[in-house]
Amino acid sequence: KDTESVLGGTSVFKDVKYDYWAAESIKIAGNAGWFTGFLDGTFRPTKYITLEEAATALLKLLGYTNSDIVGTYPSAQLSKYYALGLDKGTNLKQGQKVSREDAMYMFYNVMNTKTKDGRYYAETLGHPMLAGEIDYAQLVQSVIEGPYILSKQSIGEILPFSNDNIT
C-alpha cells in the first residue's frame, strides 16, 4: 500500500532524508503508527530490529494499541505476540536481532492471524482464506491466465482420485 509521496522533501524522522531509498516505506510505517521511532526523533534505519520492536510493530499492524496490552514493555508485547502464535518458525528471545528469515516467518504468521477486530489480516488486504490459511490456489488462479500446463505428477497431487489411467 505504497501511497505516501516523499517528493515534497519532508520526512517523519530527522535521520531519514526524503531521498533515502526506503524513505517512502518508513514514512508509511511512521504515519500508520506501526513504528514510532526513538525518543530523540530518530528512526535509525541502519540499525537491526529486535524481537520486541518487531513484535510491537506486528501487534500494531493487527490493530492492537497500548491500552489493549496489559503490563509493561516489552514483556507485555512479547506475551501477546506469543499468545497469537506470531513466533511460529522462529526461535528468538528478547533482545535478539530479527533476521530476514525470521521476518519472513513473522509476516507469514501475521497474514494467518486474526486482527483485533476478528478478521484474518490477509483478508484485510483482499486475499482469500480457507480454514484459517491463505487460499493459495484461489490466489494464484486470480492472477494467472491459462492455458495451465500440468504434469502427470502435479495432477496426482491435485486430483482426489488415482491418475494411473489418464494421459
Coordinates of C-alpha atoms in Angstrom, one line a residue:
K1 CA 0.0 0.0 0.0
D2 CA 2.7 2.4 -1.1
T3 CA 0.5 5.5 -1.1
E4 CA 2.8 8.1 0.5
S5 CA 4.8 10.5 -1.5
V6 CA 8.1 11.8 -0.2
L7 CA 8.8 14.1 -3.1
G8 CA 7.8 17.1 -1.0
G9 CA 11.1 16.8 0.8
T10 CA 9.6 16.0 4.2
S11 CA 10.4 13.2 6.5
V12 CA 8.8 11.7 9.6
F13 CA 12.1 11.1 11.3
K14 CA 15.0 13.5 11.4
D15 CA 17.6 10.8 10.4
V16 CA 15.7 9.7 7.3
K17 CA 16.3 12.1 4.4
Y18 CA 13.5 12.3 1.9
D19 CA 15.7 10.8 -0.8
Y20 CA 16.8 7.8 1.3
W21 CA 16.0 4.5 -0.6
A22 CA 13.4 3.4 2.0
A23 CA 12.1 6.8 2.9
E24 CA 8.6 6.2 1.4
S25 CA 8.1 2.9 3.3
I26 CA 9.5 4.4 6.5
K27 CA 7.1 7.3 6.1
I28 CA 4.1 4.9 5.6
A29 CA 5.1 2.9 8.7
G30 CA 5.6 6.0 10.8
N31 CA 2.3 7.7 9.7
A32 CA 0.4 4.5 10.3
G33 CA 1.9 4.3 13.8
W34 CA 3.5 0.8 13.3
F35 CA 6.9 2.3 14.2
T36 CA 7.2 5.3 16.4
G37 CA 10.9 5.7 16.3
F38 CA 13.1 6.7 19.3
L39 CA 12.6 9.4 21.9
D40 CA 15.2 11.6 20.2
G41 CA 13.1 11.7 17.0
T42 CA 15.2 9.3 15.0
F43 CA 14.3 6.1 13.2
R44 CA 17.8 4.6 12.9
P45 CA 17.2 2.9 9.6
T46 CA 20.5 1.1 9.5
K47 CA 20.0 -0.4 13.0
Y48 CA 18.9 -4.1 13.3
I49 CA 15.4 -4.5 14.7
T50 CA 15.0 -6.6 17.8
L51 CA 12.3 -9.2 18.6
E52 CA 10.5 -6.8 21.0
E53 CA 10.5 -4.0 18.4
A54 CA 9.2 -6.3 15.7
A55 CA 6.6 -7.8 18.0
T56 CA 5.3 -4.4 18.9
A57 CA 5.1 -3.3 15.3
L58 CA 3.2 -6.5 14.3
L59 CA 0.7 -6.1 17.1
K60 CA 0.1 -2.5 15.9
L61 CA -0.4 -3.8 12.4
L62 CA -3.1 -6.2 13.7
G63 CA -4.9 -3.2 15.3
Y64 CA -3.7 -3.6 18.9
T65 CA -2.9 -0.4 20.9
N66 CA -1.0 0.0 24.2
S67 CA -4.4 0.1 26.0
D68 CA -5.1 -3.4 24.7
I69 CA -2.0 -4.9 26.2
V70 CA -1.7 -5.3 29.9
G71 CA 1.7 -5.0 31.5
T72 CA 5.0 -3.2 30.9
Y73 CA 7.1 -3.0 27.7
P74 CA 8.5 -5.3 26.4
S75 CA 7.2 -8.3 28.4
A76 CA 3.5 -7.4 27.7
Q77 CA 4.0 -7.1 24.0
L78 CA 6.0 -10.3 23.8
S79 CA 3.3 -12.2 25.8
K80 CA 0.7 -11.1 23.3
Y81 CA 3.0 -11.9 20.4
Y82 CA 3.5 -15.4 21.7
A83 CA -0.2 -15.9 22.6
L84 CA -1.2 -15.0 19.0
G85 CA 1.3 -17.6 17.6
L86 CA 3.3 -14.9 15.7
D87 CA 6.5 -16.7 16.7
K88 CA 5.9 -19.9 14.7
G89 CA 9.1 -20.8 12.7
T90 CA 11.3 -18.6 14.8
N91 CA 13.4 -19.2 18.0
L92 CA 14.1 -15.6 19.0
K93 CA 14.4 -14.4 22.5
Q94 CA 14.1 -10.8 23.9
G95 CA 16.9 -8.6 22.7
Q96 CA 17.9 -10.7 19.7
K97 CA 18.1 -9.3 16.2
V98 CA 15.5 -10.3 13.7
S99 CA 17.0 -12.0 10.6
R100 CA 15.4 -11.9 7.2
E101 CA 14.3 -15.5 7.6
D102 CA 12.7 -14.6 11.0
A103 CA 10.9 -11.6 9.4
M104 CA 9.6 -13.9 6.6
Y105 CA 8.0 -16.2 9.2
M106 CA 6.6 -13.3 11.2
F107 CA 4.9 -11.8 8.2
Y108 CA 3.6 -15.2 7.1
N109 CA 2.2 -15.7 10.6
V110 CA 0.6 -12.2 10.6
M111 CA -1.2 -13.0 7.3
N112 CA -2.8 -16.0 9.0
T113 CA -3.6 -14.3 12.3
K114 CA -6.9 -12.5 13.2
T115 CA -6.8 -8.8 13.8
K116 CA -8.1 -7.2 16.9
D117 CA -11.4 -6.9 15.0
G118 CA -11.6 -10.6 14.3
R119 CA -10.7 -10.7 10.6
Y120 CA -7.6 -12.5 9.3
Y121 CA -5.0 -9.9 8.3
A122 CA -4.7 -11.4 4.8
E123 CA -8.4 -10.7 4.3
T124 CA -7.9 -7.1 5.1
L125 CA -5.5 -7.0 2.1
G126 CA -8.0 -8.7 -0.1
H127 CA -6.5 -12.2 0.0
P128 CA -8.8 -15.3 0.2
M129 CA -8.7 -17.6 3.2
L130 CA -9.6 -21.2 3.6
A131 CA -9.7 -22.9 7.0
G132 CA -7.6 -20.2 8.6
E133 CA -4.8 -20.3 6.0
I134 CA -4.3 -18.2 2.8
D135 CA -6.0 -20.0 -0.1
Y136 CA -3.0 -20.1 -2.4
A137 CA -4.9 -22.0 -5.1
Q138 CA -7.5 -19.2 -5.4
L139 CA -4.9 -16.5 -5.0
V140 CA -2.8 -18.0 -7.9
Q141 CA -5.9 -18.6 -10.1
S142 CA -7.0 -15.0 -9.7
V143 CA -3.8 -13.6 -11.1
I144 CA -2.6 -16.0 -13.8
E145 CA -4.1 -16.7 -17.2
G146 CA -4.3 -20.0 -18.9
P147 CA -3.5 -22.3 -20.5
Y148 CA -2.5 -24.3 -17.5
I149 CA 0.1 -26.9 -18.0
L150 CA 0.3 -29.7 -15.5
S151 CA 2.5 -32.8 -15.4
K152 CA 1.1 -36.2 -14.5
Q153 CA 2.9 -35.9 -11.2
S154 CA 1.4 -32.5 -10.3
I155 CA -2.1 -33.6 -11.3
G156 CA -1.8 -36.6 -8.9
E157 CA -1.2 -34.1 -6.1
I158 CA -4.4 -32.2 -7.0
L159 CA -6.9 -34.8 -8.0
P160 CA -8.8 -36.6 -5.3
F161 CA -8.6 -39.9 -7.3
S162 CA -5.9 -42.0 -8.9
N163 CA -4.3 -40.7 -12.1
D164 CA -2.8 -44.0 -13.2
N165 CA -5.0 -44.4 -16.3
I166 CA -5.0 -40.8 -17.6
T167 CA -2.9 -39.0 -20.1

